[in-house]
Short mmCIF file of N, CA, C and O in Angstrom, two decimals:
data_model
loop_
_atom_site.label_atom_id
_atom_site.label_comp_id
_atom_site.label_asym_id
_atom_site.label_seq_id
_atom_site.Cartn_x
_atom_site.Cartn_y
_atom_site.Cartn_z
N UNK T 25 0.56 -1.10 -0.10
CA UNK T 25 -0.06 -0.68 -0.38
C UNK T 25 0.93 1.38 -0.12
O UNK T 25 0.51 2.62 -0.88
N UNK T 26 2.33 1.38 0.55
CA UNK T 26 2.83 2.51 0.89
C UNK T 26 3.53 2.52 -0.60
O UNK T 26 4.82 3.79 -0.32
N UNK T 27 4.27 1.79 -1.34
CA UNK T 27 5.33 1.20 -2.10
C UNK T 27 4.69 2.85 -3.24
O UNK T 27 5.76 2.66 -3.71
N UNK T 28 3.16 3.04 -3.34
CA UNK T 28 3.59 3.25 -4.29
C UNK T 28 3.03 4.80 -4.15
O UNK T 28 2.82 5.48 -5.08
N UNK T 29 4.07 5.11 -2.97
CA UNK T 29 3.86 6.84 -3.07
C UNK T 29 5.22 7.52 -2.88
O UNK T 29 5.62 7.17 -3.63
N UNK T 30 4.62 8.78 -3.83
CA UNK T 30 6.03 9.22 -4.04
C UNK T 30 5.90 10.85 -3.50
O UNK T 30 5.30 10.94 -2.21
N UNK T 31 7.36 11.25 -3.90
CA UNK T 31 7.53 13.06 -3.83
C UNK T 31 5.90 13.69 -3.94
O UNK T 31 6.44 14.30 -2.77
N UNK T 32 5.12 13.93 -5.04
CA UNK T 32 4.59 14.03 -4.98
C UNK T 32 2.98 13.81 -3.48
O UNK T 32 2.27 15.09 -3.34
N UNK T 33 3.00 13.02 -3.35
CA UNK T 33 1.83 12.71 -2.13
C UNK T 33 2.69 13.25 -1.25
O UNK T 33 1.27 13.65 0.23
N UNK T 34 3.75 12.59 -0.99
CA UNK T 34 4.32 13.52 0.56
C UNK T 34 3.95 15.12 0.09
O UNK T 34 3.30 15.17 2.07
N UNK T 35 4.47 15.52 -0.80
CA UNK T 35 3.67 17.16 -0.50
C UNK T 35 2.83 17.20 -0.26
O UNK T 35 2.40 18.24 0.54
N UNK T 36 0.93 16.61 -0.92
CA UNK T 36 -0.13 17.15 -0.88
C UNK T 36 0.05 16.42 0.83
O UNK T 36 -1.29 17.12 0.98
N UNK T 37 0.91 15.56 1.42
CA UNK T 37 -0.08 15.10 2.29
C UNK T 37 0.71 16.46 3.59
O UNK T 37 -0.66 17.30 4.43
N UNK T 38 1.70 16.74 3.38
CA UNK T 38 2.30 17.29 4.04
C UNK T 38 1.45 19.40 3.29
O UNK T 38 1.45 20.12 4.70
N UNK T 39 1.00 19.87 2.44
CA UNK T 39 0.00 20.44 2.43
C UNK T 39 -1.58 20.62 3.41
O UNK T 39 -2.02 21.19 4.03
N UNK T 40 -1.83 19.46 3.21
CA UNK T 40 -3.72 19.03 4.02
C UNK T 40 -2.39 19.47 5.40
O UNK T 40 -3.45 19.83 6.32
N UNK T 41 -1.30 19.06 6.12
CA UNK T 41 -1.15 19.32 7.32
C UNK T 41 -0.48 20.42 7.98
O UNK T 41 -2.01 21.08 9.21
N UNK T 42 -0.14 20.63 6.56
CA UNK T 42 -0.60 22.32 7.50
C UNK T 42 -1.58 23.56 7.70
O UNK T 42 -1.68 24.21 7.92
N UNK T 43 -2.40 22.65 6.05
CA UNK T 43 -3.69 23.64 6.33
C UNK T 43 -4.60 23.09 7.40
O UNK T 43 -5.03 24.54 8.22
N UNK T 44 -4.18 22.03 8.01
CA UNK T 44 -4.83 22.17 9.17
C UNK T 44 -4.52 22.19 10.51
O UNK T 44 -5.37 22.99 11.75
N UNK T 45 -3.22 22.08 10.45
CA UNK T 45 -3.02 22.73 11.95
C UNK T 45 -2.65 23.94 11.71
O UNK T 45 -1.80 24.71 13.61
N UNK T 46 -1.86 24.88 10.58
CA UNK T 46 -1.28 26.26 10.96
C UNK T 46 0.37 25.81 10.86
O UNK T 46 1.10 24.72 11.35
N UNK T 47 1.21 26.97 10.21
CA UNK T 47 2.19 26.71 10.27
C UNK T 47 3.25 27.13 11.25
O UNK T 47 3.85 26.28 11.77
N UNK T 48 2.35 27.85 12.51
CA UNK T 48 2.86 28.07 13.36
C UNK T 48 2.76 27.03 14.27
O UNK T 48 3.73 27.01 15.51
N UNK T 49 1.66 26.27 14.45
CA UNK T 49 2.03 24.89 15.10
C UNK T 49 2.75 23.67 14.97
O UNK T 49 2.92 22.26 16.00
N UNK T 50 3.37 23.90 13.22
CA UNK T 50 4.23 22.84 13.40
C UNK T 50 5.50 22.42 14.10
O UNK T 50 6.19 20.68 14.84
N UNK T 51 5.88 23.69 14.80
CA UNK T 51 7.06 23.08 14.86
C UNK T 51 7.06 22.15 16.34
O UNK T 51 7.35 21.12 16.82
N UNK T 52 5.90 22.46 17.25
CA UNK T 52 5.12 22.45 18.75
C UNK T 52 4.66 21.21 18.70
O UNK T 52 5.52 20.32 19.14
N UNK T 53 3.82 20.74 17.54
CA UNK T 53 3.86 19.39 17.38
C UNK T 53 5.04 17.76 17.20
O UNK T 53 4.44 16.93 17.45
N UNK T 54 6.04 18.80 15.96
CA UNK T 54 7.12 17.89 15.86
C UNK T 54 7.71 17.71 17.65
O UNK T 54 8.70 16.36 17.87
N UNK T 55 7.43 18.58 18.06
CA UNK T 55 8.07 18.16 18.92
C UNK T 55 8.12 17.66 20.61
O UNK T 55 8.53 16.28 20.94
N UNK T 56 6.85 17.21 20.68
CA UNK T 56 5.72 16.59 21.56
C UNK T 56 5.69 14.91 20.38
O UNK T 56 5.99 14.42 21.32
N UNK T 57 5.41 15.20 19.15
CA UNK T 57 6.22 13.90 18.76
C UNK T 57 7.43 12.87 18.94
O UNK T 57 7.66 11.80 19.38
N UNK T 58 8.35 13.88 18.79
CA UNK T 58 9.81 13.13 19.07
C UNK T 58 9.77 13.33 19.99
O UNK T 58 10.11 11.76 20.86
N UNK T 59 9.15 14.14 21.58
CA UNK T 59 9.52 12.60 23.43
C UNK T 59 8.98 12.39 23.90
O UNK T 59 8.97 11.73 23.78
N UNK T 60 7.10 11.95 22.97
CA UNK T 60 6.39 10.70 22.96
C UNK T 60 7.17 9.63 22.36
O UNK T 60 6.92 8.53 23.54
N UNK T 61 7.95 9.35 21.25
CA UNK T 61 8.63 8.66 20.53
C UNK T 61 9.79 7.84 21.97
O UNK T 61 10.35 7.11 21.79
N UNK T 62 10.91 10.11 21.70
CA UNK T 62 11.88 8.94 23.37
C UNK T 62 11.16 8.35 24.17
O UNK T 62 12.04 7.77 24.37
N UNK T 63 9.99 9.31 24.96
CA UNK T 63 9.74 8.41 25.54
C UNK T 63 8.88 6.64 25.65
O UNK T 63 9.68 5.99 26.30
N UNK T 64 8.46 6.74 24.37
CA UNK T 64 8.04 4.97 23.90
C UNK T 64 9.71 4.08 24.10
O UNK T 64 9.83 3.29 24.59
N UNK T 65 10.87 4.92 23.44
CA UNK T 65 11.85 4.11 23.13
C UNK T 65 12.26 3.65 24.50
O UNK T 65 12.37 2.65 24.84
N UNK T 66 11.74 4.43 25.69
CA UNK T 66 12.51 4.55 27.10
C UNK T 66 11.64 3.45 27.51
O UNK T 66 12.16 2.24 28.57
N UNK T 67 10.29 3.48 27.92
CA UNK T 67 9.90 2.74 28.30
C UNK T 67 9.56 0.54 27.59
O UNK T 67 9.76 0.12 28.54
N UNK T 68 10.55 0.64 26.24
CA UNK T 68 10.34 -0.35 25.52
C UNK T 68 11.81 -0.93 25.56
O UNK T 68 12.11 -2.19 26.17
N UNK T 69 13.00 -0.22 26.20
CA UNK T 69 13.84 -0.66 26.55
C UNK T 69 14.38 -1.13 28.03
O UNK T 69 15.17 -1.91 28.43
N UNK T 70 13.00 -0.04 29.16
CA UNK T 70 13.53 -0.37 30.75
C UNK T 70 13.54 -1.92 30.43
O UNK T 70 12.39 -2.13 30.02
N UNK T 71 14.35 -2.68 31.31
CA UNK T 71 12.86 -4.06 32.16
C UNK T 71 12.04 -3.69 33.72
O UNK T 71 12.28 -2.75 33.82
N UNK T 72 10.56 -4.96 33.07
CA UNK T 72 9.75 -4.10 33.96
C UNK T 72 10.06 -4.51 35.26
O UNK T 72 9.86 -3.52 35.82
N UNK T 73 11.36 -4.30 35.85
CA UNK T 73 11.22 -5.17 36.73
C UNK T 73 12.36 -3.76 38.29
O UNK T 73 12.20 -3.30 39.02
N UNK T 74 13.32 -3.38 37.11
CA UNK T 74 14.08 -1.35 37.22
C UNK T 74 12.91 -0.37 37.85
O UNK T 74 12.88 0.45 38.58
N UNK T 75 11.46 -0.53 37.59
CA UNK T 75 11.28 0.88 37.72
C UNK T 75 9.90 0.70 39.14
O UNK T 75 9.99 2.05 39.81
N UNK T 76 10.00 -0.86 39.37
CA UNK T 76 9.69 -0.92 40.82
C UNK T 76 9.58 -0.30 42.31
O UNK T 76 9.99 0.12 43.24
N UNK T 77 11.29 -0.36 41.71
CA UNK T 77 12.40 -0.80 42.36
C UNK T 77 13.03 1.83 43.09
O UNK T 77 13.55 1.56 43.92
N UNK T 78 12.75 2.43 41.99
CA UNK T 78 13.48 3.24 41.91
C UNK T 78 12.05 4.01 42.29
O UNK T 78 10.43 3.70 42.08
N UNK T 79 12.65 5.56 43.26
CA UNK T 79 11.29 5.99 43.55
C UNK T 79 10.74 7.00 42.89
O UNK T 79 11.75 7.20 41.75
N UNK T 80 9.22 8.22 42.83
CA UNK T 80 9.22 8.79 41.65
C UNK T 80 10.23 9.48 42.47
O UNK T 80 10.22 10.05 43.07
N UNK T 81 10.91 10.46 40.86
CA UNK T 81 10.90 12.43 40.37
C UNK T 81 10.15 12.92 41.87
O UNK T 81 10.11 13.45 42.54
N UNK T 82 8.31 12.54 41.60
CA UNK T 82 7.62 13.62 42.34
C UNK T 82 7.88 13.79 44.05
O UNK T 82 7.09 14.23 44.08
N UNK T 83 7.83 12.69 43.49
CA UNK T 83 7.37 12.85 45.74
C UNK T 83 7.92 12.72 46.82
O UNK T 83 9.34 13.41 46.39
N UNK T 84 7.29 13.05 47.39
CA UNK T 84 8.05 14.46 48.54
C UNK T 84 7.58 13.65 49.60
O UNK T 84 6.13 13.67 49.36
N UNK T 85 8.38 14.10 51.13
CA UNK T 85 7.83 13.71 51.75
C UNK T 85 7.12 14.51 52.67
O UNK T 85 6.95 15.32 52.19
N UNK T 86 5.63 13.79 53.31
CA UNK T 86 4.88 14.72 54.18
C UNK T 86 5.71 15.80 55.26
O UNK T 86 5.98 15.41 55.86
N UNK T 87 5.36 16.88 54.74
CA UNK T 87 5.39 17.82 55.80
C UNK T 87 5.00 18.81 56.69
O UNK T 87 3.01 17.94 56.65
N UNK T 88 4.94 18.68 58.16
CA UNK T 88 3.95 19.47 58.95
C UNK T 88 3.14 20.48 58.23
O UNK T 88 1.45 20.29 58.70
N UNK T 89 3.87 21.06 57.11
CA UNK T 89 2.26 22.38 56.81
C UNK T 89 1.45 22.11 55.88
O UNK T 89 0.11 21.85 55.88
N UNK T 90 2.11 20.56 55.57
CA UNK T 90 0.76 20.32 54.18
C UNK T 90 -0.06 19.04 55.78
O UNK T 90 -1.50 19.18 54.49
N UNK T 91 0.35 18.66 56.99
CA UNK T 91 -1.02 17.79 57.04
C UNK T 91 -1.74 19.10 57.83
O UNK T 91 -2.62 18.79 58.00
N UNK T 92 -0.99 20.52 57.94
CA UNK T 92 -1.28 21.09 58.92
C UNK T 92 -2.52 22.11 57.17
O UNK T 92 -4.15 22.54 58.16
N UNK T 93 -2.61 22.02 56.89
CA UNK T 93 -3.27 21.87 54.93
C UNK T 93 -4.57 21.58 55.23
O UNK T 93 -6.15 21.54 55.08
N UNK T 94 -4.78 19.93 55.25
CA UNK T 94 -5.52 18.83 55.71
C UNK T 94 -6.07 19.29 56.77
O UNK T 94 -7.35 19.49 55.89
N UNK T 95 -5.74 19.55 57.72
CA UNK T 95 -6.36 19.27 58.46
C UNK T 95 -7.40 20.76 58.90
O UNK T 95 -8.04 20.77 59.19
N UNK T 96 -6.89 21.65 58.43
CA UNK T 96 -7.69 22.81 58.40
C UNK T 96 -8.65 22.74 57.03
O UNK T 96 -9.75 23.24 57.36
N UNK T 97 -8.08 21.93 56.09
CA UNK T 97 -9.47 21.82 55.01
C UNK T 97 -10.41 20.91 55.33
O UNK T 97 -11.51 21.15 55.09
N UNK T 98 -10.23 19.91 56.45
CA UNK T 98 -11.41 19.01 56.69
C UNK T 98 -11.85 19.79 57.63
O UNK T 98 -12.74 19.78 57.80
N UNK T 99 -11.90 20.27 58.52
CA UNK T 99 -12.20 21.83 59.64
C UNK T 99 -12.68 22.76 58.67
O UNK T 99 -14.54 23.23 59.07
N UNK T 100 -12.58 23.30 57.42
CA UNK T 100 -13.52 24.10 57.09
C UNK T 100 -15.30 23.03 56.27
O UNK T 100 -15.63 23.67 55.94
N UNK T 101 -14.37 22.28 55.78
CA UNK T 101 -15.11 21.73 55.15
C UNK T 101 -16.73 20.58 56.66
O UNK T 101 -17.28 21.18 55.39
N UNK T 102 -16.43 20.80 57.81
CA UNK T 102 -16.86 20.44 58.84
C UNK T 102 -18.57 21.04 58.43
O UNK T 102 -19.55 21.36 58.96
N UNK T 103 -17.51 23.17 58.88
CA UNK T 103 -17.92 23.56 59.45
C UNK T 103 -18.70 24.27 58.60
O UNK T 103 -20.08 24.63 58.73
N UNK T 104 -18.46 23.56 57.29
CA UNK T 104 -19.78 24.56 56.14
C UNK T 104 -20.60 24.28 56.51
O UNK T 104 -22.09 23.31 55.84
N UNK T 105 -20.59 22.01 56.50
CA UNK T 105 -21.71 21.35 56.70
C UNK T 105 -22.29 20.67 58.04
O UNK T 105 -21.90 19.51 58.95
N UNK T 106 -22.78 21.48 58.96
CA UNK T 106 -23.13 21.40 60.19
C UNK T 106 -23.86 19.97 60.05
O UNK T 106 -24.25 18.80 61.18
N UNK T 107 -24.57 19.69 59.38
CA UNK T 107 -26.09 19.48 59.74
C UNK T 107 -25.60 17.88 59.27
O UNK T 107 -26.12 16.94 59.19
N UNK T 108 -25.14 17.68 58.26
CA UNK T 108 -24.42 16.29 57.73
C UNK T 108 -23.97 15.44 58.96
O UNK T 108 -23.18 14.58 59.48
N UNK T 109 -23.14 16.31 59.29
CA UNK T 109 -22.60 16.40 60.88
C UNK T 109 -22.80 15.22 61.57
O UNK T 109 -22.54 14.34 62.90
N UNK T 110 -24.44 15.97 62.05
CA UNK T 110 -25.08 15.80 63.24
C UNK T 110 -25.81 14.05 62.86
O UNK T 110 -26.26 13.09 63.83
N UNK T 111 -25.83 13.61 61.13
CA UNK T 111 -26.78 13.00 60.58
C UNK T 111 -25.74 11.47 60.20
O UNK T 111 -26.63 10.83 61.05
N UNK T 112 -24.87 11.37 60.79
CA UNK T 112 -24.14 10.33 61.00
C UNK T 112 -24.85 9.79 62.45
O UNK T 112 -24.54 9.39 63.07
#
């Protein structure tokens, strides 16, 4: 199916892509496709067991400030719904 494509077909497809996405968005589109391909290649090449042993880069320990913010949010929620608390 793809062996019949010529240079003219590629130019027509490129023109359609430019019309759909616009010339300004093509570099961002190409960058996101490249990043997706790199992520896919790294995920495929990694053994499955190595990812579970590594800690996540985004995770961090819970601080006292986080705990206080959670308690304050729960208290504010309880104060906003006094009837629900008494119904339990």
